[in-house]
Structures are given as structure tokens and as C-alpha cells.
GROMACS .gro file of C-alpha atoms in nm:
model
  194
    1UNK     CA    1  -6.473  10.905   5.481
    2UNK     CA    2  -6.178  11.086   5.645
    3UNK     CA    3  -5.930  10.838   5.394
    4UNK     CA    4  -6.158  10.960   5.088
    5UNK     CA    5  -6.133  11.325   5.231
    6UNK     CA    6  -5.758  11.329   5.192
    7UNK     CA    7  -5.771  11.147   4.839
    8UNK     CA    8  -5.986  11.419   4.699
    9UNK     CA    9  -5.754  11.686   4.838
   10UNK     CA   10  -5.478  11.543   4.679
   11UNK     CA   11  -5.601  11.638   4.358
   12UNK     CA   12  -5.482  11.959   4.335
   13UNK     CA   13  -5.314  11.963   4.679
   14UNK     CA   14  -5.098  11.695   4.809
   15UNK     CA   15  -4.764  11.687   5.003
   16UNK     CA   16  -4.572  11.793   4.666
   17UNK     CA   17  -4.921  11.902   4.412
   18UNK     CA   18  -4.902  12.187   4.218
   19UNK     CA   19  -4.966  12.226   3.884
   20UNK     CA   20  -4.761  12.370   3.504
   21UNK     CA   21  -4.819  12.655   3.345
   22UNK     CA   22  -4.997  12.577   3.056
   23UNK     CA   23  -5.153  12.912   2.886
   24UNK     CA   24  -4.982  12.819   2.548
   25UNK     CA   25  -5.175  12.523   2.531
   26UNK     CA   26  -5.385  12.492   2.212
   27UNK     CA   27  -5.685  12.353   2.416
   28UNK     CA   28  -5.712  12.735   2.590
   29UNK     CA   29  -6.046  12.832   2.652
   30UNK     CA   30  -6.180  13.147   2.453
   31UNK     CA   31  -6.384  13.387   2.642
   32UNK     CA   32  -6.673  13.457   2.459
   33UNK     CA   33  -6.927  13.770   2.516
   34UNK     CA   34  -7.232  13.563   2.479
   35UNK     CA   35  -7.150  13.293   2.740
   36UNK     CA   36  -7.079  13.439   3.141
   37UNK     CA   37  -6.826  13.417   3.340
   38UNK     CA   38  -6.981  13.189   3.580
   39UNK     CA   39  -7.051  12.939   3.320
   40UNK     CA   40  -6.753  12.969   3.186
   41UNK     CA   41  -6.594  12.870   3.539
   42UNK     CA   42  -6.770  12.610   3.583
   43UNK     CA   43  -6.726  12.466   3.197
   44UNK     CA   44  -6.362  12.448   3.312
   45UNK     CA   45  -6.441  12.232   3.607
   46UNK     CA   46  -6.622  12.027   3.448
   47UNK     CA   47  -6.380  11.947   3.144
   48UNK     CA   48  -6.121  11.940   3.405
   49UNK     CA   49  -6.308  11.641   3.556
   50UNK     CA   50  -6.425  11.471   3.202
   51UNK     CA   51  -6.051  11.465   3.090
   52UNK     CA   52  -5.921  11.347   3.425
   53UNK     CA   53  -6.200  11.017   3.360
   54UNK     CA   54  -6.102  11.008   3.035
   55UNK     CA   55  -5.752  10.980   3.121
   56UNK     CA   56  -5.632  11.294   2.874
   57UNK     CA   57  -5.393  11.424   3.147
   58UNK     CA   58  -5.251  11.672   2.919
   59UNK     CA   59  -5.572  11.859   2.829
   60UNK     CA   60  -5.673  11.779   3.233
   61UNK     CA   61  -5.296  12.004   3.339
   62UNK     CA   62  -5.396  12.266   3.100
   63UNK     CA   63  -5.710  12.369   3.280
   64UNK     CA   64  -5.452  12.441   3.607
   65UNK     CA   65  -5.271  12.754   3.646
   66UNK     CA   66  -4.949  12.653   3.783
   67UNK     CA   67  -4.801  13.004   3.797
   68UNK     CA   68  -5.067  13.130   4.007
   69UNK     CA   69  -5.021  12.742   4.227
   70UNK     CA   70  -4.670  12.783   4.246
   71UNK     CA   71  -4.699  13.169   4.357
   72UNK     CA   72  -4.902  13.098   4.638
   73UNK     CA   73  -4.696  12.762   4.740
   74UNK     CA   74  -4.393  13.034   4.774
   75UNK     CA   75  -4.529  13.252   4.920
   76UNK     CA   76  -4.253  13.519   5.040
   77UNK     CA   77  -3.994  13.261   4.901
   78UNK     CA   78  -3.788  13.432   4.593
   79UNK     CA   79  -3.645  13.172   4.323
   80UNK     CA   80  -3.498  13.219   4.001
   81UNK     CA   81  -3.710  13.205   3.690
   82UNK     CA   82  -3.501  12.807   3.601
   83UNK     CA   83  -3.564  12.719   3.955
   84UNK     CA   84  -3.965  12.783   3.907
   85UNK     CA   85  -3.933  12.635   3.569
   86UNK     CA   86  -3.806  12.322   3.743
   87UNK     CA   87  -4.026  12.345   4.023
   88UNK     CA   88  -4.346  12.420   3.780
   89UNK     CA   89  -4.222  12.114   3.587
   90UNK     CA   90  -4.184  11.836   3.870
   91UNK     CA   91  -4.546  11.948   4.019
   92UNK     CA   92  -4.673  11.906   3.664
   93UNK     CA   93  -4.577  11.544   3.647
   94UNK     CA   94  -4.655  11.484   3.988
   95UNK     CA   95  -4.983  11.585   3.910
   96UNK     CA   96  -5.004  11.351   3.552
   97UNK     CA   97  -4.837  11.089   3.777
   98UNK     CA   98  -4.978  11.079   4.149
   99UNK     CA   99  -5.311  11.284   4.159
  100UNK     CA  100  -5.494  11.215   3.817
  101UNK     CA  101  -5.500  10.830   3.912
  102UNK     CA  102  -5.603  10.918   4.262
  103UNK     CA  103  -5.864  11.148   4.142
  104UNK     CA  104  -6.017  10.926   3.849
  105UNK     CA  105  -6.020  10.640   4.119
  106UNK     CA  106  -6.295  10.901   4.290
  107UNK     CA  107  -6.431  11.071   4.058
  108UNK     CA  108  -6.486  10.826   3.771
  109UNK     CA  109  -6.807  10.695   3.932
  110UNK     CA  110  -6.914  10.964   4.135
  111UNK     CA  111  -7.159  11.223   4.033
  112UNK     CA  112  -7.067  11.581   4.165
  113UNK     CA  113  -7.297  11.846   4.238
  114UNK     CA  114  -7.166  12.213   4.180
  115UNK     CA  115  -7.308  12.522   4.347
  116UNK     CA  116  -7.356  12.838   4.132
  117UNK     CA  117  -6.986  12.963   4.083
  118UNK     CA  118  -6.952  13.327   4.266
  119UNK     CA  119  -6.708  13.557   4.044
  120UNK     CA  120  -6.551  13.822   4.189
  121UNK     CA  121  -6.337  14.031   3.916
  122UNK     CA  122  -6.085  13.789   3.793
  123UNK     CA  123  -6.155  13.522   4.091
  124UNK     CA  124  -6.420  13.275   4.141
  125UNK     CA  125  -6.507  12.997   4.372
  126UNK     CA  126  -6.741  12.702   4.272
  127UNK     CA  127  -6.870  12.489   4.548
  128UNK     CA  128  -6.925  12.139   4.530
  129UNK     CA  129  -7.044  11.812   4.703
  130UNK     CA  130  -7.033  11.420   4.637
  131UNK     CA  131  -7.198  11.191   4.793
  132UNK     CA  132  -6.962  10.920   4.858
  133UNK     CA  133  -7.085  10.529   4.960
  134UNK     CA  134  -7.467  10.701   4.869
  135UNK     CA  135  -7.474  10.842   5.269
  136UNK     CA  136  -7.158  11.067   5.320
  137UNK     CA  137  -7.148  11.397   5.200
  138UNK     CA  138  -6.819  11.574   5.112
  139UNK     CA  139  -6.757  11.949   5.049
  140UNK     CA  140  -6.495  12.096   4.871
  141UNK     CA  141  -6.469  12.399   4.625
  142UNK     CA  142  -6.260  12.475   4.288
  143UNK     CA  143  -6.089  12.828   4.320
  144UNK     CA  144  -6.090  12.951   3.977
  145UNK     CA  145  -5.838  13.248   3.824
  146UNK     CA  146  -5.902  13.461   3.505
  147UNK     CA  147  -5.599  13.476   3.294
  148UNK     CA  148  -5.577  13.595   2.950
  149UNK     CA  149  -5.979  13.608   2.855
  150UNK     CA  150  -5.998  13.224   3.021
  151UNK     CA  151  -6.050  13.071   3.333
  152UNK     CA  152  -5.794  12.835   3.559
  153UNK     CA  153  -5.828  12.608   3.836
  154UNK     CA  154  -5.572  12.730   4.074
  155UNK     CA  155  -5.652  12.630   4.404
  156UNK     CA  156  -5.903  12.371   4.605
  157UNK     CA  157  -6.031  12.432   4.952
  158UNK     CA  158  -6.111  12.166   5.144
  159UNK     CA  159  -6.282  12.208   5.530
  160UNK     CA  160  -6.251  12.628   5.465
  161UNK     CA  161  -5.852  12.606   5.422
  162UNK     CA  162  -5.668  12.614   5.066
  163UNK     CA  163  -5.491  12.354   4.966
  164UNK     CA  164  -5.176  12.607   4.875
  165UNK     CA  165  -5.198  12.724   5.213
  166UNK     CA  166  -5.166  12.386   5.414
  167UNK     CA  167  -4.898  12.284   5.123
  168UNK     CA  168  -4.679  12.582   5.194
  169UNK     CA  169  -4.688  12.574   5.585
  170UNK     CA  170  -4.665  12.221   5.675
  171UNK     CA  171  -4.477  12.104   5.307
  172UNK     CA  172  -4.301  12.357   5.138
  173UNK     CA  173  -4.166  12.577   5.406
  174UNK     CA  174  -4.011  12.330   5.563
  175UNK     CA  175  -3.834  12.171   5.265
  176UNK     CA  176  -3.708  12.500   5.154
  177UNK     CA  177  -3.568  12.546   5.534
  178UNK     CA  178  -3.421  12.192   5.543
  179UNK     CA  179  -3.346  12.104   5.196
  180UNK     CA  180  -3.333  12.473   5.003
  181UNK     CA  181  -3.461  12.530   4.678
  182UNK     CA  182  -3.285  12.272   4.475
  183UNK     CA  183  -3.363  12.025   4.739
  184UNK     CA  184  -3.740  12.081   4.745
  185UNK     CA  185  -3.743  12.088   4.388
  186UNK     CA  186  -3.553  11.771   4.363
  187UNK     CA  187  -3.804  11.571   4.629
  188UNK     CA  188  -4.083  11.702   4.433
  189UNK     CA  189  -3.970  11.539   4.074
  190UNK     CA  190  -3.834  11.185   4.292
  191UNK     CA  191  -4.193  11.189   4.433
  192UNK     CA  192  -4.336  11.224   4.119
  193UNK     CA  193  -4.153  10.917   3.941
  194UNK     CA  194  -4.178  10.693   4.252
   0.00000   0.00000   0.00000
């Protein structure tokens, strides 16, 4: 279960995970009056999930915010705007590369069961649960972000701790100090091809 535990938190959080930002996409989600925001949070997760199974990693990438990923990966760390391009770009293919497969490996025969989304202005958090092997029960939740009248996936949390949050302490942080910018930015795009 532990092994399974990390998979699923490499979805949207591994060593080097973030995701693009992809608001210019022509599958953007409209917010409509008649439909809420909680079901419109949890509409993303699901099509989030349904293109990950169905292997349409572009539509899947669009339905993360990277900006608001990469912002909270930072943290207190100032780049230039080609440096976060760069950086924005190699977590976007380590995503299409490394944690789609990973994810549609667990997800593609696993039901998940969602809790009702909590919205909180512009934020919202959706819990959920698998059953993996029919006895263990993981719990996770999808940390949701309004931008522009629709809503992102731009975090997980996993055990009560965000994914950006272990990424930037015990990943990022440390590259930046060893390796600087350019460094980090060029392990992130070799891990992404390898």
C-alpha cells in the first residue's frame, strides 16, 4: 500500500512534478451561472482523470495550473519570466512523460470516490478515496484554483501535507542551493526524457 501511496502522489507531485500553464487552451472550461462552483470543481477532476485513462495528455495538462504549481514550488525563490517559462515547460513534459503513465497504471481500473468539494472564494478542496486490492483504503484530495471564470487542479495533498510543499523543501530547495536555477531546471527536463 505504502508503494501505491507514493505512485498516486506522483501524479501531481513527484521529485520534479509540476505542471504548464495552460489557460489558452481551447479545451478551457466556461463558468456557467446555472451550474455551481462545487460541481464545477469536481467536473474538472473528473475529466482530469477520464483524459489521463484515455491517454489525451494534452487535454489531461490543461486542467493543471502550472503557474499557481510552479509559484508555490518557489516559494521565496525569484526567477526570470524565461527561466519559469523553462521551468513551467520541463514539469509539463515530465508530467505527459513520468506521471500520466504512473497515474493511468492506478487509476485506469480503480473507481474513486469524491467527497463534496468545499469552495472557499477562489479555492477548493475535493476529498477522495480508492479502495485499492478491494481492502485498503487511500485518502488523498485535489486542491482546486479559480482562474479566469474556470477551475484548476493545482495542488494534491496526500497524509494532510501538499504535494508543493514536500516538493519545495526536500526537492526544489535543495537543487536551487546546489545546482541554481539553470541547474534545477535542467534536471527537471533530463528527468523528464529519461
Amino acid at each position: 500500500m505504502k508503494l501505491f501511496q507514493i505512485l498516486l502522489f506522483c501524479l501531481l507531485s513527484s521529485g520534479l512534478l509540476f505542471a504548464q500553464d495552460s489557460q489558452t487552451t481551447n479545451e478551457t472550461q466556461t463558468t456557467s451561472p446555472e451550474v455551481s462552483a462545487e460541481e464545477q470543481t469536481l467536473s474538472a477532476v473528473k475529466k482530469l482523470i477520464g483524459f489521463i485513462r484515455y491517454k489525451k495528455n494534452d487535454k489531461a495538462l490543461a486542467l493543471i495550473h502550472v503557474g499557481k504549481f510552479s509559484d508555490k514550488l518557489l516559494g521565496d525563490h525569484k526567477i526570470s519570466a524565461a527561466e519559469r517559462k523553462e521551468f513551467e515547460e520541463g514539469i509539463s513534459e515530465y508530467i505527459v512523460n513520468k506521471a500520466f503513465p504512473i497515474a493511468l497504471k492506478y487509476f485506469d481500473k480503480i473507481d474513486i470516490t469524491y467527497d463534496k468539494p468545499s469552495v472557499n472564494g477562489k479555492q477548493a478542496r475535493i476529498g477522495s478515496s480508492i479502495l485499492y486490492k478491494g481492502s485498503d483504503q487511500i485518502k488523498f484530495a485535489w486542491i482546486l484554483s479559480e482562474s479566469e471564470g474556470a477551475w484548476y487542479i493545482s495542488d494534491f495533498e496526500t497524509e494532510g501535507k501538499l504535494a508543493t510543499e514536500i516538493n519545495r523543501t526536500k526537492n526544489i530547495e535543495p537543487s536551487i542551493k546546489k545546482n541554481g536555477i539553470k541547474g534545477t531546471i535542467s534536471l527537471i527536463q533530463k528527468a523528464a526524457k529519461n
